[in-house]
PDB file of C-alpha atoms and ligand atoms in Angstrom:
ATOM      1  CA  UNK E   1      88.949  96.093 109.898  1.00  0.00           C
ATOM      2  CA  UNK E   2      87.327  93.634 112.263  1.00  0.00           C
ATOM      3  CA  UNK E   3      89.416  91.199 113.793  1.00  0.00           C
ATOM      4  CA  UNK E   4      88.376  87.665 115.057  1.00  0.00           C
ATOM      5  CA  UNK E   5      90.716  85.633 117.803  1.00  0.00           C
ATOM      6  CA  UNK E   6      89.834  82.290 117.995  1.00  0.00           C
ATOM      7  CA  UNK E   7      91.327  79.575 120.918  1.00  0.00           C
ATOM      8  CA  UNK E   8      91.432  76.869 118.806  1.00  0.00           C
ATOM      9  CA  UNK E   9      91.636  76.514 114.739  1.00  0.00           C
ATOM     10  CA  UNK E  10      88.559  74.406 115.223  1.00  0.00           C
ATOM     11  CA  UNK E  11      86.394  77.576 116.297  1.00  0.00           C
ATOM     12  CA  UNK E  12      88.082  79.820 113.876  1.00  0.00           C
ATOM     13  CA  UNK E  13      87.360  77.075 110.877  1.00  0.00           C
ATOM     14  CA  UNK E  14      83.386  76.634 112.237  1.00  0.00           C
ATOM     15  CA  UNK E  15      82.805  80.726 112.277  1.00  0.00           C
ATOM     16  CA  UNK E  16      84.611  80.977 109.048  1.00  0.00           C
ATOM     17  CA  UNK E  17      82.180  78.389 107.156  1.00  0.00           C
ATOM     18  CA  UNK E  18      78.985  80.066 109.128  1.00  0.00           C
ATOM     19  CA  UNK E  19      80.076  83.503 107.296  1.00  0.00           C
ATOM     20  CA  UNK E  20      80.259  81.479 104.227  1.00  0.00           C
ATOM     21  CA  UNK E  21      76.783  79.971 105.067  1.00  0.00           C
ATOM     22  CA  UNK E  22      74.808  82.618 106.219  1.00  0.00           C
ATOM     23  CA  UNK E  23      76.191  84.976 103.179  1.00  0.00           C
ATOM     24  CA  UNK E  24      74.668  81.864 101.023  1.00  0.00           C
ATOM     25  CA  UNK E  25      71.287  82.044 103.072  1.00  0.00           C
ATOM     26  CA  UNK E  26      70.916  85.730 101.781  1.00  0.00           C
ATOM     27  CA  UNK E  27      72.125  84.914  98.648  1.00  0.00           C
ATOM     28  CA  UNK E  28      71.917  81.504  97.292  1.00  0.00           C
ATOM     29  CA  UNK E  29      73.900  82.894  94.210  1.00  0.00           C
ATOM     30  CA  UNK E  30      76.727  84.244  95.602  1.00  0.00           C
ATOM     31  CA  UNK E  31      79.651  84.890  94.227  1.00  0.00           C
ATOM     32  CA  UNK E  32      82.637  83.087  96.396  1.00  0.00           C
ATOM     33  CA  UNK E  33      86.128  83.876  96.109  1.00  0.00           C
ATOM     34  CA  UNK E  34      88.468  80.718  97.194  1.00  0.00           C
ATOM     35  CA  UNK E  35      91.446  79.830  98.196  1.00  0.00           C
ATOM     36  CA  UNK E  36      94.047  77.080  98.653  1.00  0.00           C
ATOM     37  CA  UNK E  37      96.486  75.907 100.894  1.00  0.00           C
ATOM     38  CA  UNK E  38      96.575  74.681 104.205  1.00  0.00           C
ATOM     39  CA  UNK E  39      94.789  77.012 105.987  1.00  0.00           C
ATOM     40  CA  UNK E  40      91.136  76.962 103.881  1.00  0.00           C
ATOM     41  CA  UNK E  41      91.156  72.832 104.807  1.00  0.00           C
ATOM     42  CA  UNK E  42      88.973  73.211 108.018  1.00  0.00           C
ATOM     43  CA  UNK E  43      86.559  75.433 106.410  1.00  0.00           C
ATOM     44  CA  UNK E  44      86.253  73.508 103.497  1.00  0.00           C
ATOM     45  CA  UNK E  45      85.492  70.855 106.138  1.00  0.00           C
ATOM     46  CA  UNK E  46      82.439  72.287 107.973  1.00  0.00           C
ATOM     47  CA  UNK E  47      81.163  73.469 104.411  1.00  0.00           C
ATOM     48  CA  UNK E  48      80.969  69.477 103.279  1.00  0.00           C
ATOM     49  CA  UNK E  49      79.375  68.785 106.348  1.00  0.00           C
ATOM     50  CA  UNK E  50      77.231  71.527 106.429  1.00  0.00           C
ATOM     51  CA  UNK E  51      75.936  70.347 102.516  1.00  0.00           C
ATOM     52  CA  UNK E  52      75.566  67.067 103.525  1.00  0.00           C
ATOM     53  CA  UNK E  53      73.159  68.252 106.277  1.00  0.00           C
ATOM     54  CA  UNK E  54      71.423  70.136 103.987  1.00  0.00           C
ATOM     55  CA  UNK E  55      72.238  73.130 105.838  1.00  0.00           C
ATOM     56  CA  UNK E  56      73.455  74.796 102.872  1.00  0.00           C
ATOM     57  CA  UNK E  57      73.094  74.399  99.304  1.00  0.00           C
ATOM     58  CA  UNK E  58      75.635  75.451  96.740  1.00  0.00           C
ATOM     59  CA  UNK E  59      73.657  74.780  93.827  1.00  0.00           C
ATOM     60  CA  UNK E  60      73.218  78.503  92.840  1.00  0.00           C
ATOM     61  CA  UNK E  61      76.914  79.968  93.922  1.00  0.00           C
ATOM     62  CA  UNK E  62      79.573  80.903  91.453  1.00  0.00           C
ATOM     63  CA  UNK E  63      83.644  80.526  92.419  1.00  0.00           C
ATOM     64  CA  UNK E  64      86.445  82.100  91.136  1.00  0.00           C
ATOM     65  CA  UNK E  65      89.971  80.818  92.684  1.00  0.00           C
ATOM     66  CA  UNK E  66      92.660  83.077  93.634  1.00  0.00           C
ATOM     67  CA  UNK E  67      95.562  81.383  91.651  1.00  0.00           C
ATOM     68  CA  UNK E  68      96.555  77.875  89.527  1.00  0.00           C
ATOM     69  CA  UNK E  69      99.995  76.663  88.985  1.00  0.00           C
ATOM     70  CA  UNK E  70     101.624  77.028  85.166  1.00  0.00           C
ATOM     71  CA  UNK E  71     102.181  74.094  83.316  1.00  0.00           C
ATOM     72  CA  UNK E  72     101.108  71.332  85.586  1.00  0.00           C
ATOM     73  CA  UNK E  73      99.492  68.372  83.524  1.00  0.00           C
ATOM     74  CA  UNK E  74      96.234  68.500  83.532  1.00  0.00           C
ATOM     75  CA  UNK E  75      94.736  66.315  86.443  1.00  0.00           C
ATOM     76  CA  UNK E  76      97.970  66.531  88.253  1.00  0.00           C
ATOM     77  CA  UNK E  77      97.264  65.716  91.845  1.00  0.00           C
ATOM     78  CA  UNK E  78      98.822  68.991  92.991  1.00  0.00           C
ATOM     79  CA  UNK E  79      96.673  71.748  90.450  1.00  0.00           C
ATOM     80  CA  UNK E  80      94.335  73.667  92.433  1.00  0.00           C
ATOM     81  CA  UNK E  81      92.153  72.518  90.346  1.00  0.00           C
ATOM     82  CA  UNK E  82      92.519  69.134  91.608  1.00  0.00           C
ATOM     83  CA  UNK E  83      93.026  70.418  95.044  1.00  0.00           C
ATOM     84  CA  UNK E  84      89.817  72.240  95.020  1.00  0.00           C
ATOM     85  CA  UNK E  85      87.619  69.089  93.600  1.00  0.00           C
ATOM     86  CA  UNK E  86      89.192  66.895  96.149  1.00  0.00           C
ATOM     87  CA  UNK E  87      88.973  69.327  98.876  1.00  0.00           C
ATOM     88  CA  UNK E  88      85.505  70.695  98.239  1.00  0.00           C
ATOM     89  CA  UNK E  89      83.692  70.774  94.716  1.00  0.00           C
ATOM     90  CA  UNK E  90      83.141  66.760  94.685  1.00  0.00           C
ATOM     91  CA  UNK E  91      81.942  66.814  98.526  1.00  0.00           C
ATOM     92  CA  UNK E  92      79.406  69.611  97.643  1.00  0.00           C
ATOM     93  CA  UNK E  93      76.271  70.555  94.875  1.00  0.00           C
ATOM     94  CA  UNK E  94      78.343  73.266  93.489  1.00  0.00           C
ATOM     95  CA  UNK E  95      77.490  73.038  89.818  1.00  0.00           C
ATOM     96  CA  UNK E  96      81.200  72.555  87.931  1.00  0.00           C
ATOM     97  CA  UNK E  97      80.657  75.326  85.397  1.00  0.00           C
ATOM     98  CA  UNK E  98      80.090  77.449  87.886  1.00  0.00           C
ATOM     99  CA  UNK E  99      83.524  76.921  89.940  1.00  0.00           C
ATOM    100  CA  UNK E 100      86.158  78.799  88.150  1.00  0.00           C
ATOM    101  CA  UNK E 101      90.067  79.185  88.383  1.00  0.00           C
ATOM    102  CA  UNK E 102      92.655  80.089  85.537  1.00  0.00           C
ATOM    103  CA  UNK E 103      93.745  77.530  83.081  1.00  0.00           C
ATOM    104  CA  UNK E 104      97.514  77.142  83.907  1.00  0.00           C
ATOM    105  CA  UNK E 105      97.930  75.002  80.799  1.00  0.00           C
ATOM    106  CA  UNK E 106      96.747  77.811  77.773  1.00  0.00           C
ATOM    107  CA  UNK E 107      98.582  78.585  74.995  1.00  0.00           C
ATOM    108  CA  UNK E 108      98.442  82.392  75.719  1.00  0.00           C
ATOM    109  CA  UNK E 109      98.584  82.807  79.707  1.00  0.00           C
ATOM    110  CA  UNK E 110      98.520  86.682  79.091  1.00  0.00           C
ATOM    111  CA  UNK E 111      95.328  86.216  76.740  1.00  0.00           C
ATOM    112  CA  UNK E 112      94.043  83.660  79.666  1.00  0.00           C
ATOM    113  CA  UNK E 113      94.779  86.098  82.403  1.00  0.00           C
ATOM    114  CA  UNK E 114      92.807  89.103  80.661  1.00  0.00           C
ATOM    115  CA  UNK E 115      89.923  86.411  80.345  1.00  0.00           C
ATOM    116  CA  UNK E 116      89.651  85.332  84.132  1.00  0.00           C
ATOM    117  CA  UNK E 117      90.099  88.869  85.256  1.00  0.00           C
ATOM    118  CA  UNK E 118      87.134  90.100  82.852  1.00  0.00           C
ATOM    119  CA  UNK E 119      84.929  87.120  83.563  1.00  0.00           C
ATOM    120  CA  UNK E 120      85.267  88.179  87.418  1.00  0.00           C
ATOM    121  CA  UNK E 121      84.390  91.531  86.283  1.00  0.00           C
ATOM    122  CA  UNK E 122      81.545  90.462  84.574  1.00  0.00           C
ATOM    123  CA  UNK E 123      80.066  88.263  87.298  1.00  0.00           C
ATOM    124  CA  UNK E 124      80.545  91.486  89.370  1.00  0.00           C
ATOM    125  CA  UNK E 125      83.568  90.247  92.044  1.00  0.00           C
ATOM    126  CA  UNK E 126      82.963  87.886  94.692  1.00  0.00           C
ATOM    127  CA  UNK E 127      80.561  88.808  97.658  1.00  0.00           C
ATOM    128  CA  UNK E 128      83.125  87.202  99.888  1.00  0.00           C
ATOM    129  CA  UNK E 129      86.837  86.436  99.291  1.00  0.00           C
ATOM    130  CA  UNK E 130      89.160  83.853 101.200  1.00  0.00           C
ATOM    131  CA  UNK E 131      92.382  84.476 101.628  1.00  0.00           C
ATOM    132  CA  UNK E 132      95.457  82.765 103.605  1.00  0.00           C
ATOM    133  CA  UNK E 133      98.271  84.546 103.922  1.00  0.00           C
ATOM    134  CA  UNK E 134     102.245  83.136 102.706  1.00  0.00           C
ATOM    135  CA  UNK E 135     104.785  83.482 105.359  1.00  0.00           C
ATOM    136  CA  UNK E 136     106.370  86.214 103.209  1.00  0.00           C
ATOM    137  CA  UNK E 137     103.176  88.157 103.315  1.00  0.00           C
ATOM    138  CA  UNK E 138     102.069  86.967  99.707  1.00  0.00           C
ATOM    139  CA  UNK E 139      98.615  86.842  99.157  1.00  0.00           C
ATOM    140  CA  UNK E 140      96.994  84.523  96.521  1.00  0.00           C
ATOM    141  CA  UNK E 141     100.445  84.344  94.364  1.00  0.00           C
ATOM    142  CA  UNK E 142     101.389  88.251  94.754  1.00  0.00           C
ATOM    143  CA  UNK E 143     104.965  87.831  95.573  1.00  0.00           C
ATOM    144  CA  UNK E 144     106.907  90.805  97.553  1.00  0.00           C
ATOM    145  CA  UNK E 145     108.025  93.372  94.626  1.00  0.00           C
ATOM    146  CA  UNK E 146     108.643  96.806  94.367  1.00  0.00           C
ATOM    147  CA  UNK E 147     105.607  96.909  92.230  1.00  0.00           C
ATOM    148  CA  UNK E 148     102.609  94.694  91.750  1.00  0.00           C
ATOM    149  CA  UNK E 149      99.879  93.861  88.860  1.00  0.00           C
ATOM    150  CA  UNK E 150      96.635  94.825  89.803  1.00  0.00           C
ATOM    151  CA  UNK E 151      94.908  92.646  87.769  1.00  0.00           C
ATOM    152  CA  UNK E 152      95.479  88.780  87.348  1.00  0.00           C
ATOM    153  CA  UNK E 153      98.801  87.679  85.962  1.00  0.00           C
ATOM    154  CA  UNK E 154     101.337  85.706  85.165  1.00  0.00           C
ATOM    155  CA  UNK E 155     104.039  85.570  88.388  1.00  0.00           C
ATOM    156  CA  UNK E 156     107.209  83.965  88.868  1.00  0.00           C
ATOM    157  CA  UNK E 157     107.020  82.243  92.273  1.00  0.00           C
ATOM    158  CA  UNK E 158     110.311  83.327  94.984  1.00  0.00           C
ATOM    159  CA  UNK E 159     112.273  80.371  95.594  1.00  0.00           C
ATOM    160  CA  UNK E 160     110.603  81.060  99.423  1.00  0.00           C
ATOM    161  CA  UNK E 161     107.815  80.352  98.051  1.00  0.00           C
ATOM    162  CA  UNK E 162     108.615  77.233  96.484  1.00  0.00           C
ATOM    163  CA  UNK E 163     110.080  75.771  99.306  1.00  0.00           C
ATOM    164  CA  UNK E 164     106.987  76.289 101.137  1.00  0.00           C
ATOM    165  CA  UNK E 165     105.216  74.644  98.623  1.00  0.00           C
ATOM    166  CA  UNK E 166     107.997  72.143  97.964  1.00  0.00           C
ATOM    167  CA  UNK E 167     106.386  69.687 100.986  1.00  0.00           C
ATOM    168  CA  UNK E 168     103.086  68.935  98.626  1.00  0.00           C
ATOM    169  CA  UNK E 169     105.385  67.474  95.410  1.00  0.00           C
ATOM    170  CA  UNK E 170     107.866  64.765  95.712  1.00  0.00           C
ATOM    171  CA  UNK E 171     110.510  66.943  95.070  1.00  0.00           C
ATOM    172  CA  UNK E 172     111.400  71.092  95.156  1.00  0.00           C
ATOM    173  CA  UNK E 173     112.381  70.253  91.259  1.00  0.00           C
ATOM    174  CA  UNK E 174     108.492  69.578  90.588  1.00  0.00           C
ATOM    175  CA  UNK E 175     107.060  72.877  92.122  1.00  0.00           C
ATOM    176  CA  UNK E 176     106.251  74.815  89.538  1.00  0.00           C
ATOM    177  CA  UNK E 177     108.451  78.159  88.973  1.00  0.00           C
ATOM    178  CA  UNK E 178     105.305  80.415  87.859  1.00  0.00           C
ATOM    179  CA  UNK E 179     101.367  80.857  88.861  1.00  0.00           C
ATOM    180  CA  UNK E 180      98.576  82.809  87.112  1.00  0.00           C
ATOM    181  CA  UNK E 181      97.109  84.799  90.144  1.00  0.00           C
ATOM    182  CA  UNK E 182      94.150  87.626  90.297  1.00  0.00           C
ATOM    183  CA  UNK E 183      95.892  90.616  91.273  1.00  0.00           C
ATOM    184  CA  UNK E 184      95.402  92.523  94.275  1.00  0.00           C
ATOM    185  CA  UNK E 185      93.402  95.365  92.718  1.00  0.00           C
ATOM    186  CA  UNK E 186      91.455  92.247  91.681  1.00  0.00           C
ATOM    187  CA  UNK E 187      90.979  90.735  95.074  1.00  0.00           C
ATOM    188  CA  UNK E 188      90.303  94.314  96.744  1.00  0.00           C
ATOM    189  CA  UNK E 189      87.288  94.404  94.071  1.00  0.00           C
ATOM    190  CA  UNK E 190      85.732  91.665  96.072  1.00  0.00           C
ATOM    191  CA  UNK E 191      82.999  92.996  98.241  1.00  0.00           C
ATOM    192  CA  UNK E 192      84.534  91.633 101.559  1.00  0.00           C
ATOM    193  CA  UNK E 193      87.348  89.809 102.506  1.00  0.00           C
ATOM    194  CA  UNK E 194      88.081  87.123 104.949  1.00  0.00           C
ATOM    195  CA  UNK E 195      91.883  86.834 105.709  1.00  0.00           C
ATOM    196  CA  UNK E 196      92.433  83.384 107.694  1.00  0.00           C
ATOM    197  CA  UNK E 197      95.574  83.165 109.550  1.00  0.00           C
ATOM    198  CA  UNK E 198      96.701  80.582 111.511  1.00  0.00           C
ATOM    199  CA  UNK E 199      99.990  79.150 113.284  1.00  0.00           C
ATOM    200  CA  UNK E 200     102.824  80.939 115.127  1.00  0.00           C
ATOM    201  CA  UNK E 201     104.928  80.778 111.913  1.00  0.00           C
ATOM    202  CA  UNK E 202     102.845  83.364 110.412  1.00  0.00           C
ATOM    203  CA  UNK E 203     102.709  85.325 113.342  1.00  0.00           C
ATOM    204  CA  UNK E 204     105.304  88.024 112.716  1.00  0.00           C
ATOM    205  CA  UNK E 205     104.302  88.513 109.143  1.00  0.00           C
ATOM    206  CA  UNK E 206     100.499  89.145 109.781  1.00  0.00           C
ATOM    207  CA  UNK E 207     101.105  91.887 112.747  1.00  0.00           C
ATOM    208  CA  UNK E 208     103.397  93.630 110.299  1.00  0.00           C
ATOM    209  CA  UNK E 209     100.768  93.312 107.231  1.00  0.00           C
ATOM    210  CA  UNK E 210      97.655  95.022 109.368  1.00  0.00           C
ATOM    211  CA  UNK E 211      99.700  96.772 111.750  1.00  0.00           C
ATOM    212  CA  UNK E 212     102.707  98.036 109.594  1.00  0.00           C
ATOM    213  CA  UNK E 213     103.035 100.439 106.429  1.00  0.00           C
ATOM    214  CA  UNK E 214     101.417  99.403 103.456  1.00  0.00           C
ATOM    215  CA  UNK E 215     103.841  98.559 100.685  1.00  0.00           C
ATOM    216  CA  UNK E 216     103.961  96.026  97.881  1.00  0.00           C
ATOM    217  CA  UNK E 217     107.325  94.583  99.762  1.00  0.00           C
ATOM    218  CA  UNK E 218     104.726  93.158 101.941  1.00  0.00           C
ATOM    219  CA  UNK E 219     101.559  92.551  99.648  1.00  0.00           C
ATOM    220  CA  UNK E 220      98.938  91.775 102.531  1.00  0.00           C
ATOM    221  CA  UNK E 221      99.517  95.006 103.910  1.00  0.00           C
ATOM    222  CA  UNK E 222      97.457  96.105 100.941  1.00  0.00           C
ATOM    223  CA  UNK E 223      94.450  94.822 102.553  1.00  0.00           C
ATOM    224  CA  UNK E 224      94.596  97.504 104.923  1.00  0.00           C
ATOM    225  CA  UNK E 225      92.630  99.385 102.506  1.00  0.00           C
ATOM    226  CA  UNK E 226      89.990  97.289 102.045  1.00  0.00           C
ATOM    227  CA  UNK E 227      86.637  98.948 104.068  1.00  0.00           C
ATOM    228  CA  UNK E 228      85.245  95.290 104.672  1.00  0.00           C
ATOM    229  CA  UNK E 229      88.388  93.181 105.827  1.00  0.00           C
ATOM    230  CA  UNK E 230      87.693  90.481 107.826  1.00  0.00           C
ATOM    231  CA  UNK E 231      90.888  88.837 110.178  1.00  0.00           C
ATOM    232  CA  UNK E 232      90.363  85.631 111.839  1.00  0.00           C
ATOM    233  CA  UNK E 233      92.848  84.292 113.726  1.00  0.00           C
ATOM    234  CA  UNK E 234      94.257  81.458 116.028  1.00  0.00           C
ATOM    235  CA  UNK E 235      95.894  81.775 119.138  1.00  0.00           C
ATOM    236  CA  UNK E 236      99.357  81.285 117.651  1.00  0.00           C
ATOM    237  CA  UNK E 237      99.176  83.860 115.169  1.00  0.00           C
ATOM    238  CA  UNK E 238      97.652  86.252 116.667  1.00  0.00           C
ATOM    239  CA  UNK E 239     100.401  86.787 119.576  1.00  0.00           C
ATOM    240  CA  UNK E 240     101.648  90.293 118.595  1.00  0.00           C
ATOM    241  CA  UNK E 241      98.058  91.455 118.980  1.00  0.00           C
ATOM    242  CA  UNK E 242      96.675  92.972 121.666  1.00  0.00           C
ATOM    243  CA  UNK E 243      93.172  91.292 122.196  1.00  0.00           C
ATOM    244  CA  UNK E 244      91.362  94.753 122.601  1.00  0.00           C
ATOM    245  CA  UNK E 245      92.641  95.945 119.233  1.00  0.00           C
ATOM    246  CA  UNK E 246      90.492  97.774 117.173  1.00  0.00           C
ATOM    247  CA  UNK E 247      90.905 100.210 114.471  1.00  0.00           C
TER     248      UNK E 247
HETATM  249  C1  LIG H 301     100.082  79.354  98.732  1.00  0.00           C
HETATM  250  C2  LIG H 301      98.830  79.906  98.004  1.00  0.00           C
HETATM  251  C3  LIG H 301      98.154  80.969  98.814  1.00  0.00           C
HETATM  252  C4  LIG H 301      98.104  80.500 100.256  1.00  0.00           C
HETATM  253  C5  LIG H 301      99.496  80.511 100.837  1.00  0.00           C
HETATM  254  C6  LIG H 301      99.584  79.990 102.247  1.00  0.00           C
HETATM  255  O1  LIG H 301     101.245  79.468  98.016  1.00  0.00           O
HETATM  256  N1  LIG H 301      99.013  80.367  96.693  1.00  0.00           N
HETATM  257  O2  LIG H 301      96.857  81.236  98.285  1.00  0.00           O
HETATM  258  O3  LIG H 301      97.313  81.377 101.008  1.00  0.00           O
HETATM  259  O4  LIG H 301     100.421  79.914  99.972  1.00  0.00           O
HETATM  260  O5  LIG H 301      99.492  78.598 102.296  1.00  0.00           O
HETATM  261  P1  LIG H 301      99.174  77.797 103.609  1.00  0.00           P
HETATM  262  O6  LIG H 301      97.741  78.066 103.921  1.00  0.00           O
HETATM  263  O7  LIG H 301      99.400  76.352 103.243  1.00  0.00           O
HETATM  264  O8  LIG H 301     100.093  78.284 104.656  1.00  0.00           O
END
């Protein structure tokens, strides 16, 4: 595990998006795992930038998101599908077919789950996935359970959950109650991973998910196991940590 502490957000966001460009420079078709959220914003930010400099192209890379909403209208401003073209894809030369995330909207969501997860499989999982982290140590949409799907699924989201997500709809009655997410045998599949963490809010819950025992009660402890995890964090959240750590 290799952890990154970073004085400002700023810092932490530029590093991020060099990882993300320099993986690009080795690769031009690389296969990028993405997420949503608050915490991905900044990155996404120095990536648009970076394109628009023509310091990186995205012209060759794949994406597969971690998660969509169920049952959101199509083109609803709050999909991550929408999210993700306002936030990044329109800013940048990814080519559209090649930016993937599960169809919250199919008629089967257990036939459109076993799709995205084999369409990962058979790009060969990311070369780098992005991950925030949800104060009750969810990862993509893996909610706290006494046992978790490995592979993407359908999820019901915990009212915590909602609430969090509550402040991007005009009302908690409008976030939706279920997500299709990759599962975390899915996401440890990825070649590395890149766990952003910021704020003091989230400061309890990432010490005990890389410090703590692993358990699906806490579904970022999971990543524990992962041989290439990557930890960047701010100031805030990384208060529990002692600066020298290093396992
Ligand atoms: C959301 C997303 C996650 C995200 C998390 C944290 O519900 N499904 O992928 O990492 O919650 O969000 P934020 O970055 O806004 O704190």
């Amino acid at each position: 595990m290799e952890l990154g502490f970073y004085a400002s957000s700023e810092q932490l966001d530029r590093e991020a998006a060099q990882r993300i460009i320099d993986l690009i420079h080795n690769k031009p078709g690389a296969i990028l795992g993405l997420a949503t959220g608050s915490t991905p914003l900044g990155v996404y930010e120095h990536l648009i930038s970076a394109c628009r400099q023509q310091r990186v192209s995205f012209r060759q890379a794949v994406s597969f998101n971690l998660d969509e909403y169920v049952g959101l209208p199509s083109g609803h401003s709050e999909s991550y599908r929408s999210y993700m073209n306002k936030m990044l894809f329109r800013h940048v030369d990814f080519d559209a077919a090649n930016t993937h995330l599960p169809d919250g909207n199919a008629p089967d969501l257990e036939q459109e789950c076993a799709r995205y997860d084999l369409m990962i499989k058979e790009a060969g999982y990311p070369d780098l996935q992005i991950l925030g982290l949800g104060h009750n140590g969810h990862i993509g949409f893996n909610e706290p359970d006494q046992t978790l799907s490995s592979r993407t699924h359908v999820v019901r989201l915990s009212e915590q959950t909602r609430h969090a997500n509550a402040r991007f709809f005009p009302s908690l009655d409008e976030v939706p109650t279920q997500a299709i997410t990759m599962g975390v045998g899915t996401i440890l599949k990825s070649k590395r991973l890149l766990l952003i963490v910021k704020g003091s809010d989230k400061a309890d819950i990432v010490h005990r998910a890389l410090t703590g025992p692993i358990t699906t009660e806490l579904p970022a402890s999971l990543l524990q196991t992962h041989p290439e995890l990557t930890v960047m964090m701010d100031e805030d959240a990384a208060v529990h940590f002692n600066r020298n750590y290093q396992r």
